[in-house]
CSV table of C-alpha atoms in Angstrom, one decimal:
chain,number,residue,atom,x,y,z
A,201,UNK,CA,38.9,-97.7,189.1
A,202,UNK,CA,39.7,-97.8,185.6
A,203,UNK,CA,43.2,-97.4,184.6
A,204,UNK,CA,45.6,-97.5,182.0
A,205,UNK,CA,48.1,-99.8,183.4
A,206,UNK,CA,51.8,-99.8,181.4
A,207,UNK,CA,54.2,-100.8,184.1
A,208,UNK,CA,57.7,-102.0,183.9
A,209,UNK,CA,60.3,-104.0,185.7
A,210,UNK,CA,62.5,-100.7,186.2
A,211,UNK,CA,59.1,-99.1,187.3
A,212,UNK,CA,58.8,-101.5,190.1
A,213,UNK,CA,62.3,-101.5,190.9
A,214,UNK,CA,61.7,-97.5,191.1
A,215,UNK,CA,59.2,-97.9,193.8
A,216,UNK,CA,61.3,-99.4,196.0
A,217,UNK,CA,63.5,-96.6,196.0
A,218,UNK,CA,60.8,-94.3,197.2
A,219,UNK,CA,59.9,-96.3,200.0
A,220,UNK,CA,64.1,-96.1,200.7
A,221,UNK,CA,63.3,-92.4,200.7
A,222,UNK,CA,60.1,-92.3,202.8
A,223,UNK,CA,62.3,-94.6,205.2
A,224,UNK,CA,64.7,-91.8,205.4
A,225,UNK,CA,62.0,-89.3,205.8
A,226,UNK,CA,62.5,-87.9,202.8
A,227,UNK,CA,60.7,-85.8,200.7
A,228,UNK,CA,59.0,-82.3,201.1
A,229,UNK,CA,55.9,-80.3,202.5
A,230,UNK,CA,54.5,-77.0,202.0
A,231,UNK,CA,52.7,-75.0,199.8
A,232,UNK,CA,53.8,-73.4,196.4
A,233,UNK,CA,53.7,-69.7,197.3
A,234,UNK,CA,55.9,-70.1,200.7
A,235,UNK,CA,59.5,-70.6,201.6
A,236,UNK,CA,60.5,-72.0,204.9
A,237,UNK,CA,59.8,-70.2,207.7
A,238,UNK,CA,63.5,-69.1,209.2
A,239,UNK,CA,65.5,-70.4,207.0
A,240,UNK,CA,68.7,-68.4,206.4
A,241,UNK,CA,70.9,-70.1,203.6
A,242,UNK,CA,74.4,-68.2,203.3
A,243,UNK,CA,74.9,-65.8,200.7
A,244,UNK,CA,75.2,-67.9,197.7
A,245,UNK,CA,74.6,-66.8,193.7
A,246,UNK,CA,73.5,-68.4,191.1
A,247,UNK,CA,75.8,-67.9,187.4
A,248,UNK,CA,75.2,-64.6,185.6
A,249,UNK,CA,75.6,-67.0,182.5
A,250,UNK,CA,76.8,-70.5,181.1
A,251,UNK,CA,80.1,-71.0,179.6
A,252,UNK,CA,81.9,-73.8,177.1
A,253,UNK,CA,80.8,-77.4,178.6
A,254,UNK,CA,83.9,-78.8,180.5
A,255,UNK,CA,82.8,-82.9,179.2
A,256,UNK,CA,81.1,-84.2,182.1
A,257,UNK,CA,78.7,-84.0,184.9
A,258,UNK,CA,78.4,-86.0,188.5
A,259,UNK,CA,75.4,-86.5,189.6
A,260,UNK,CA,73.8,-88.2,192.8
A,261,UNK,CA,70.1,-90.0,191.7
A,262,UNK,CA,67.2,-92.2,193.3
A,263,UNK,CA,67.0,-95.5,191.2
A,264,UNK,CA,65.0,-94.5,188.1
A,265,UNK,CA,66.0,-90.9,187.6
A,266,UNK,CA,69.5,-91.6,185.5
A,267,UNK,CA,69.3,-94.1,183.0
A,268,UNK,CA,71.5,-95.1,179.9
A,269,UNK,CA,70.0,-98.1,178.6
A,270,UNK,CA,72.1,-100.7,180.9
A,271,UNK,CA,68.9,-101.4,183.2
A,272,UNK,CA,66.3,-101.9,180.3
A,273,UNK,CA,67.3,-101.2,177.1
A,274,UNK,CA,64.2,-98.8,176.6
A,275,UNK,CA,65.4,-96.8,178.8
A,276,UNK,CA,67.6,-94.2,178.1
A,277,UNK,CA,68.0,-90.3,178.1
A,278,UNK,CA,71.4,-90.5,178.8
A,279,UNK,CA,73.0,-91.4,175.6
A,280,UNK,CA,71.2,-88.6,174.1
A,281,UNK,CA,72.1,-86.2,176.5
A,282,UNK,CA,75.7,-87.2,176.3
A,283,UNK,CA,75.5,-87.0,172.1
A,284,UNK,CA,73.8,-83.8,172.5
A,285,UNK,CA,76.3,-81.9,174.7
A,286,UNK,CA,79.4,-83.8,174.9
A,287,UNK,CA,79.1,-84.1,178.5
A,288,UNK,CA,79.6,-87.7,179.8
A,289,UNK,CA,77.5,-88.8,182.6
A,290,UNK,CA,78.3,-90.2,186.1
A,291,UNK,CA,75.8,-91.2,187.9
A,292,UNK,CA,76.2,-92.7,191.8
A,293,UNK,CA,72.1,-93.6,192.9
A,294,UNK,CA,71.4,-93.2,196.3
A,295,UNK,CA,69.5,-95.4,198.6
A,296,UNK,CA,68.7,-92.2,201.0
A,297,UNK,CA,68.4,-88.6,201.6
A,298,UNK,CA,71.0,-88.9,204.1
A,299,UNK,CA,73.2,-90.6,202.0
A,300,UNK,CA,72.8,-87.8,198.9
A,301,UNK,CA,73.1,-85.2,201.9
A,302,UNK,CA,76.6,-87.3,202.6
A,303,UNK,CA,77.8,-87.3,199.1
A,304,UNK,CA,76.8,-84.2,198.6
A,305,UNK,CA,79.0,-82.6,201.6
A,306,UNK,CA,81.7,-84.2,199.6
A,307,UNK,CA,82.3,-81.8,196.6
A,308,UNK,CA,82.6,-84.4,194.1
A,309,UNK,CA,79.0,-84.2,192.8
A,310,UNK,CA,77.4,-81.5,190.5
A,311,UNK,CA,73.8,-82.0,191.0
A,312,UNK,CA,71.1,-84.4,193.0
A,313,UNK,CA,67.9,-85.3,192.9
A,314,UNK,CA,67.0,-84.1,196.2
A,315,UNK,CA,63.8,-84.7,198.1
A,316,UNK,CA,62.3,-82.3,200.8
A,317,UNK,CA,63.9,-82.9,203.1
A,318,UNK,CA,67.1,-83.4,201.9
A,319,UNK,CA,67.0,-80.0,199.5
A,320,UNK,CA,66.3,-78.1,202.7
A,321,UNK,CA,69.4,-79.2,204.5
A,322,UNK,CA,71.5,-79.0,201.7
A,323,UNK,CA,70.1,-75.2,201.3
A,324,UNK,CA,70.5,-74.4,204.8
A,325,UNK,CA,74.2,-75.6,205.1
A,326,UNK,CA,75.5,-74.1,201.7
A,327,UNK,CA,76.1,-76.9,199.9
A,328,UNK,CA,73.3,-76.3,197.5
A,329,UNK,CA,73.3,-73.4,195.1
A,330,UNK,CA,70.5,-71.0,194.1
A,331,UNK,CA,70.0,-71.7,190.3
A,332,UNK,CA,69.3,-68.9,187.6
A,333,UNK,CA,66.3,-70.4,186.0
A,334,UNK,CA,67.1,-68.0,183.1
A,335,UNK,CA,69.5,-70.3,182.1
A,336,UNK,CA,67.0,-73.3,182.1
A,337,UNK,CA,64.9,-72.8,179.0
A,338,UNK,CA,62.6,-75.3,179.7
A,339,UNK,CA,61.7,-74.2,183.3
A,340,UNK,CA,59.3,-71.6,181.8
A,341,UNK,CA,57.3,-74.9,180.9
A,342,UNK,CA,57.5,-76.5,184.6
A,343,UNK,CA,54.1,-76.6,186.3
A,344,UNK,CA,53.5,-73.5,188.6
A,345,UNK,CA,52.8,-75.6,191.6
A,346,UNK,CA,56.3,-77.2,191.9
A,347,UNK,CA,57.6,-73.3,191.7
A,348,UNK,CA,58.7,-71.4,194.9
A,349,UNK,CA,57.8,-74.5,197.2
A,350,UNK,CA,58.8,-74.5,200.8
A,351,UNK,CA,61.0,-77.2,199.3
A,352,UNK,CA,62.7,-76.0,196.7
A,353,UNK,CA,62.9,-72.0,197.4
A,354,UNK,CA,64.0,-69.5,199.6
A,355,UNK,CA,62.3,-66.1,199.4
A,356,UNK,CA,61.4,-66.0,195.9
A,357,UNK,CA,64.5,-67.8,195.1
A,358,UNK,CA,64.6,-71.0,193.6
A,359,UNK,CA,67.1,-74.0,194.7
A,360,UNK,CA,66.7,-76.4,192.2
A,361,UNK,CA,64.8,-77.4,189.2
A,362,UNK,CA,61.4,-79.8,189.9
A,363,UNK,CA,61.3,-83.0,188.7
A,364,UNK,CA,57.9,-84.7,189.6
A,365,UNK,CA,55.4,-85.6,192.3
A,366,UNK,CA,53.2,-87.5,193.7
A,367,UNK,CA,50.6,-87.9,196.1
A,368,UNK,CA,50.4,-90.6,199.4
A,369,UNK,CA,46.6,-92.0,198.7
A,370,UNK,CA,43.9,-94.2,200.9
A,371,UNK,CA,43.5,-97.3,198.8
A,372,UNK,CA,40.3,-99.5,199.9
A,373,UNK,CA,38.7,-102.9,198.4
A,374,UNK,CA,35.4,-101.9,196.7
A,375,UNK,CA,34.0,-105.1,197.6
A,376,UNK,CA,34.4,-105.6,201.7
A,377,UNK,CA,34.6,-101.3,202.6
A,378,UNK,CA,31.1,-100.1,202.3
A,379,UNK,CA,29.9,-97.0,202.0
A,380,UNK,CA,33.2,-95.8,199.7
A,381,UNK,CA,35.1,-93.7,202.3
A,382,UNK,CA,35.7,-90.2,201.9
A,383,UNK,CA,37.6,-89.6,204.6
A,384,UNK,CA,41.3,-90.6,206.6
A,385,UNK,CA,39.0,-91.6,209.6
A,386,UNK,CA,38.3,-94.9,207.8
A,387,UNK,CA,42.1,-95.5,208.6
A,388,UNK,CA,41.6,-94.2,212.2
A,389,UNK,CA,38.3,-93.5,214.0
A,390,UNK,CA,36.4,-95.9,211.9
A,391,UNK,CA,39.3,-98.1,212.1
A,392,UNK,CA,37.8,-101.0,214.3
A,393,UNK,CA,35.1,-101.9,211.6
A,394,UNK,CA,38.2,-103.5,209.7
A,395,UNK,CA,40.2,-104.5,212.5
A,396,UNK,CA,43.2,-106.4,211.4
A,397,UNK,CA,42.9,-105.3,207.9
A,398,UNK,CA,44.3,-102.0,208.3
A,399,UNK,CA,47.2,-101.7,206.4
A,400,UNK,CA,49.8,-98.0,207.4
A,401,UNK,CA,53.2,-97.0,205.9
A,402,UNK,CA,56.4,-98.6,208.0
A,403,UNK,CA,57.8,-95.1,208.6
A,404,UNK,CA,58.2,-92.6,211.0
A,405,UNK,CA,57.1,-89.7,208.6
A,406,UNK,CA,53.7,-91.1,208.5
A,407,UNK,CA,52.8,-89.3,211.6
A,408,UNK,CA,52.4,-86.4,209.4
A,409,UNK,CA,49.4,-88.4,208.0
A,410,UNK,CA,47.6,-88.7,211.7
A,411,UNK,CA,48.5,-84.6,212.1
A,412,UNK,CA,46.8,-83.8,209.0
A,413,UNK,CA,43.7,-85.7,209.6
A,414,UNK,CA,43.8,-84.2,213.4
A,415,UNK,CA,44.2,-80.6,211.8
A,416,UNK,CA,41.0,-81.2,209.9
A,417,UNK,CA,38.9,-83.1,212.6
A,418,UNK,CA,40.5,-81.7,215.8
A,419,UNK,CA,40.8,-77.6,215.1
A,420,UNK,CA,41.7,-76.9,218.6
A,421,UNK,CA,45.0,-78.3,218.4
A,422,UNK,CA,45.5,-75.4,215.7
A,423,UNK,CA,48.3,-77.4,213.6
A,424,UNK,CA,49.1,-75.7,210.5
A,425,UNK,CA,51.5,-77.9,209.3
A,426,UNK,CA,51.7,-81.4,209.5
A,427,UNK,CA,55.2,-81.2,209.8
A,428,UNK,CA,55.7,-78.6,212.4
A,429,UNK,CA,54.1,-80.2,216.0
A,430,UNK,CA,54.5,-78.4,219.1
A,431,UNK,CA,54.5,-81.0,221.8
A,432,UNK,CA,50.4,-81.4,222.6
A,433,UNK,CA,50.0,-81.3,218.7
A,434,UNK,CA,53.1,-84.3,218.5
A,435,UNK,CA,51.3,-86.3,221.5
A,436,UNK,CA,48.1,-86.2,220.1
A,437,UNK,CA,48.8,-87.8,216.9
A,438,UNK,CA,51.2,-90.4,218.7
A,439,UNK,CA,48.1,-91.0,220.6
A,440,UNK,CA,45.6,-91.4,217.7
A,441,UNK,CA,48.5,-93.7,215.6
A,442,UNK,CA,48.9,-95.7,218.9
A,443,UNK,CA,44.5,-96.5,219.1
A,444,UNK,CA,44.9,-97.2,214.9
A,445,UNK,CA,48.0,-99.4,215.7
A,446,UNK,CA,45.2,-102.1,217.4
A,447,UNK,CA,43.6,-102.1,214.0
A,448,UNK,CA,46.5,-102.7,211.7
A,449,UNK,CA,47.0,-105.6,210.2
A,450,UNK,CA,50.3,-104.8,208.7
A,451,UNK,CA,52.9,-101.7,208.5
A,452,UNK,CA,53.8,-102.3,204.7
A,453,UNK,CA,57.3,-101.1,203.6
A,454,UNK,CA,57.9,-103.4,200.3
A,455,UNK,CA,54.8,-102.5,197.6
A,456,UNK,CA,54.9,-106.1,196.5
A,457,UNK,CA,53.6,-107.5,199.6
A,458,UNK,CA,51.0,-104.3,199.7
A,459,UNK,CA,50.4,-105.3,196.2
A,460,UNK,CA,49.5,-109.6,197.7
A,461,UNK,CA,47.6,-108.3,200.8
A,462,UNK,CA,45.0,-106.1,198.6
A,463,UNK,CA,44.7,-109.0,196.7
A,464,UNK,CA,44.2,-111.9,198.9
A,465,UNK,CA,42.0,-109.9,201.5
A,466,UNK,CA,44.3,-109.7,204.2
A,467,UNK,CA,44.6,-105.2,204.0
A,468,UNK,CA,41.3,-104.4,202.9
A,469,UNK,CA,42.2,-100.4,203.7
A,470,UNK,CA,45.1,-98.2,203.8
A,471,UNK,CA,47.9,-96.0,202.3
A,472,UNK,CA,49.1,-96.6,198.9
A,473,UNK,CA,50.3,-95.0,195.8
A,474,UNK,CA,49.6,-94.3,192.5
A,475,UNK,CA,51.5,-96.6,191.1
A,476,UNK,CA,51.3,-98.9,193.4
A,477,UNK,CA,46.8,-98.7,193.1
A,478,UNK,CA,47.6,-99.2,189.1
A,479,UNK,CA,50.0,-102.5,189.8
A,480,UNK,CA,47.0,-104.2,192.5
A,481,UNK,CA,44.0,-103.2,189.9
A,482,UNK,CA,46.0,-104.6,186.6
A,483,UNK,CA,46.6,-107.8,189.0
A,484,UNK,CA,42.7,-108.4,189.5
A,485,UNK,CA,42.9,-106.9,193.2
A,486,UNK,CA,39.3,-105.1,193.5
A,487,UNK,CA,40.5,-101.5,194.8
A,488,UNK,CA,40.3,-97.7,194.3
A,489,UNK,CA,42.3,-94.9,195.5
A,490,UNK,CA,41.5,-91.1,196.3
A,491,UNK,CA,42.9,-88.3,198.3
A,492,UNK,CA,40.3,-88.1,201.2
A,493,UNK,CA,38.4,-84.9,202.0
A,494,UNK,CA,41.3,-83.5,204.4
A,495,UNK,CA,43.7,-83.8,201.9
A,496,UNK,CA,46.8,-86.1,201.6
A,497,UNK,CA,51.2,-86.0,202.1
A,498,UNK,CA,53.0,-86.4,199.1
A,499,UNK,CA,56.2,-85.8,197.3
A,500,UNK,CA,58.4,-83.6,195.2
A,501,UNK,CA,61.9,-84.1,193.9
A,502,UNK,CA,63.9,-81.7,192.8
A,503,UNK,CA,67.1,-81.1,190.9
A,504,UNK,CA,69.8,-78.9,192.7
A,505,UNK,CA,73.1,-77.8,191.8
A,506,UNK,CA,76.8,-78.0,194.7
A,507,UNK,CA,78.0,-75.1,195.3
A,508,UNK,CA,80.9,-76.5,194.9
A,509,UNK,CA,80.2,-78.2,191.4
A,510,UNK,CA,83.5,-78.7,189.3
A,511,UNK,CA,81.1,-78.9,186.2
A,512,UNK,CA,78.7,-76.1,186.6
A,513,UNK,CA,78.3,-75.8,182.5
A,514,UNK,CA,77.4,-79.6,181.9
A,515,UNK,CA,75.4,-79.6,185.4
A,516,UNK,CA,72.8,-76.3,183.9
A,517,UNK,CA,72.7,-78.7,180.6
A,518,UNK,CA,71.6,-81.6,182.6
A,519,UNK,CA,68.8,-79.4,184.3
A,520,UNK,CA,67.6,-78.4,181.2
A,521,UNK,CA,67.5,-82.0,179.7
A,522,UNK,CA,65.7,-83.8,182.3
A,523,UNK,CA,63.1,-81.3,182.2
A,524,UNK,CA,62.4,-80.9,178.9
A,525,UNK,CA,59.4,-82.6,177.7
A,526,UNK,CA,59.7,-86.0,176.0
A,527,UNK,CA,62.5,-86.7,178.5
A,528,UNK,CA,60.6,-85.5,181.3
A,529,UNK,CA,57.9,-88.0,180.1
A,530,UNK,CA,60.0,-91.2,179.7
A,531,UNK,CA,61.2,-90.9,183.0
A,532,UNK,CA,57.8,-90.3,184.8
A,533,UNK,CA,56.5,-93.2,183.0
A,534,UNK,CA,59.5,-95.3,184.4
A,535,UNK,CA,59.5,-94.4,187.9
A,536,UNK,CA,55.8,-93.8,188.4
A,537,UNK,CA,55.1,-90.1,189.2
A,538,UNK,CA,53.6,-87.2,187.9
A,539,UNK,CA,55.8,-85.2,185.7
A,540,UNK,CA,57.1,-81.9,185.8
A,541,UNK,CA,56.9,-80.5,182.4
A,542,UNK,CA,53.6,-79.2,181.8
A,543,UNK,CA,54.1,-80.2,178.0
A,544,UNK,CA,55.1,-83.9,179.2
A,545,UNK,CA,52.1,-85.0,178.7
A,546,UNK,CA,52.0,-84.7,175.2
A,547,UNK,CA,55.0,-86.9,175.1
A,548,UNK,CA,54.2,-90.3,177.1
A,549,UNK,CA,53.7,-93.3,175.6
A,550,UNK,CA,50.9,-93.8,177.5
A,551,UNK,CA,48.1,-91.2,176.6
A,552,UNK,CA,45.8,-91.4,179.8
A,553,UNK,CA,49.4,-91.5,182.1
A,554,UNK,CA,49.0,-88.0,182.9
A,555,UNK,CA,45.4,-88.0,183.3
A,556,UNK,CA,45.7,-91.2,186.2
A,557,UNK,CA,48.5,-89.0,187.7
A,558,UNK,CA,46.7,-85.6,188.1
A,559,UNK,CA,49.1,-84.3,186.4
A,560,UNK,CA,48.2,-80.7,185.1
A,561,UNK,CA,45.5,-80.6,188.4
A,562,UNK,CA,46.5,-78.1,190.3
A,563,UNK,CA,43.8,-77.7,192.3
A,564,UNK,CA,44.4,-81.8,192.8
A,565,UNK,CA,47.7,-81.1,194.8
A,566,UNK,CA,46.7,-77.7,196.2
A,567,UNK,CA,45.2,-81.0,198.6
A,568,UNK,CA,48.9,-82.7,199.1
A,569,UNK,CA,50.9,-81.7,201.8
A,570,UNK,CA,54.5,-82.5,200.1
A,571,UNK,CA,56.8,-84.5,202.5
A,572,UNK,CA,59.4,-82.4,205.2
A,573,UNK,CA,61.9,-83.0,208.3
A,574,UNK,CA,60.4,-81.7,211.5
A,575,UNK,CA,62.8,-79.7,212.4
A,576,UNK,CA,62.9,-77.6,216.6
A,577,UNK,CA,62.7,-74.2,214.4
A,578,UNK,CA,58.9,-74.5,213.3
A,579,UNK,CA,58.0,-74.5,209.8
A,580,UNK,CA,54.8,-72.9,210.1
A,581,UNK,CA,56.5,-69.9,211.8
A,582,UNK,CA,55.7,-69.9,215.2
A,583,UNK,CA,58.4,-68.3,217.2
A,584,UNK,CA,56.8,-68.8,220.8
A,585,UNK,CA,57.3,-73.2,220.7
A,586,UNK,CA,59.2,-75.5,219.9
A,587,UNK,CA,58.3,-78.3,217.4
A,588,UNK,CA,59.4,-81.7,218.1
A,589,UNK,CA,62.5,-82.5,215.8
A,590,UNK,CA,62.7,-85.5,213.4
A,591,UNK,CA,64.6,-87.7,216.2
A,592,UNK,CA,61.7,-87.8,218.7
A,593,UNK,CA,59.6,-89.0,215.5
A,594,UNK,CA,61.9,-91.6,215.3
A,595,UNK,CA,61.7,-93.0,219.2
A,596,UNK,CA,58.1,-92.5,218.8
A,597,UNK,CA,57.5,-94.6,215.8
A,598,UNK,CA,59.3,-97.4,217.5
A,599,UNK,CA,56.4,-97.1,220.5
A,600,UNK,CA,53.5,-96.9,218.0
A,601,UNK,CA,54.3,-100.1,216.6
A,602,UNK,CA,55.1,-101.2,220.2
């Protein structure tokens, strides 16, 4: 894998945050052209039009998204942002989606940087607001995948502003895995040939992985979404991660120890990401990552407004900042993710960054199934069953790992 590596301190700090978020089973799932199936949001609207900026904006962040210069001098859209509009900034980062859900609830924040499944509670209880995107100029530029997702939108209306992605990859060590795998059954079926060296994500939401390889290799289970289990669909993919869980090695949670295990031998196969592939290859670790033939989970962020904001002027300006291009760039390049702005690219430092990040590939991440909470009400629409809800994935995580 060749790769143009420019990673940062802040970056690394950044990734840690999204494991915090995959450990809260955070993040998103569906596809761009469909809105949660039986979701009923109350009757909220979106401003008609923006009036004079009231000074400031609240806003509730993962590690990465908001910075002014204080964590590395470099980095900092903040201060021009604040120059620009005369809004000051507050920014409280988050360790979770449950704690932005939390804060949120609160009324004292304008805007967060929600993940899936965050943005879907916050829709479905009120506190989030539909947002006019007339009033976001640069939304016209956002990439039409991250547009009316099950995520982000209800029936054609949008919740939020995107603000990146990125996709949950198999990572394998070119020199000990032979043939090159293709497929998610190097993780599971195939498993034994690397017993002990299997290496899985520490979090309950990566059951979603096993259901998405089952939908693929087992088609009379007839899962749709790998989000949305009835309870034979839930069982067998308990099942299959309980048989993979006499293969692992180690449930990796912090990237730096990820990072250590590709490189001394010990994980030899498993789930990675991006930025994570980039780090082990620019430290001499002998790997290469892909989305396997059934496809992959991954994530989307987005920005969405309280309905209850107290700066609803300063918030829309905010939207409109950290979507626009070069500021859009700077903070994919920090964090680690693919940007939003389909003009971003134009604007990293880092010419290739959007190119290692599948950036403007849509067809790339028609193949990612962006992260969700399992919820009884199933998200694939069936009306006749009941899907098991986050909780059980919870209890059952704790029996996979035994």
């Amino acid at each position: 894998m060749e790769y143009a590596v420019r990673l940062t301190r802040p970056l690394r700090a950044a990734v840690c945050a999204a494991a915090l978020l995959l450990a809260a089973a955070c993040g998103s799932s569906g596809s761009s052209d469909s809105s949660p199936a039986g979701l009923n949001p109350p009757s909220l609207k979106p401003p008609a039009k923006l009036g004079k900026p009231e000074g400031q904006v609240n806003l509730i962040a993962w590690a990465g998204y908001v910075e002014d210069g204080s964590n590395d001098p470099k980095a900092d859209w903040v201060s021009g942002f604040e120059k620009r509009t005369g809004c000051q900034v507050h920014a409280k980062v988050a360790a979770s989606s449950d704690e932005m859900v939390k804060l949120m609830k609160t009324g004292e924040y304008d805007a967060v940087s929600a993940s899936g499944d965050a943005s879907l509670r916050l829709i479905a209880s009120g506190d989030a607001a539909p947002v006019n995107t007339a009033l976001v100029p640069h939304y016209k530029e956002v990439f039409s995948g991250l547009k009316n997702g099950a995520w982000n939108s209800v029936r054609g209306q949008m919740y939020g502003i995107p603000h990146g992605r990125g996709a949950n990859l198999l990572m394998y060590n070119t020199q000990k895995v032979k043939p090159a795998p293709t497929s998610w059954s190097a993780v599971f079926d195939e498993a034994p040939a690397h017993k002990g060296h299997v290496t899985a994500y520490d979090s309950p939401i990566y059951i979603a992985d096993a259901a998405l390889y089952l939908k693929a290799t087992r088609p009379e289970l007839k899962i749709e979404d790998p989000y949305a289990l009835d309870r034979k669909q839930f069982d067998a993919a308990v099942a299959l991660l309980k048989r993979q869980n006499a293969n692992v090695g180690e449930y990796w949670s912090d990237y730096l120890k990820e990072v250590s295990a590709f490189k001394s031998g010990d994980s030899v196969i498993g789930t990675t990401w991006q930025v994570i592939a980039n780090l082990a290859a620019s430290e001499g670790a002998k790997v290469r990552a892909l989305v396997p033939k059934e496809g992959s989970t991954g994530w989307s962020d987005t920005w969405m407004v309280s309905a209850k904001a107290a700066h609803p002027n300063c918030t829309y300006k905010w939207l409109d900042w950290i979507v626009s291009p070069e500021v859009n760039a700077q903070v994919a390049e920090y964090f680690g993710e693919a940007p939003a702005n389909s003009r971003a690219c134009a604007e990293t430092s880092d010419k290739n960054f959007c190119t290692v990040y599948h950036a403007a590939d849509e067809e790339y991440w028609k193949k990612i199934a962006f992260w969700n909470t399992p919820i009884e009400q199933c998200l694939d629409g069936r009306r006749d069953v009941r899907c098991v809800p986050y909780a059980q994935w919870v209890q059952a995580w704790t029996e996979i790992k035994g």
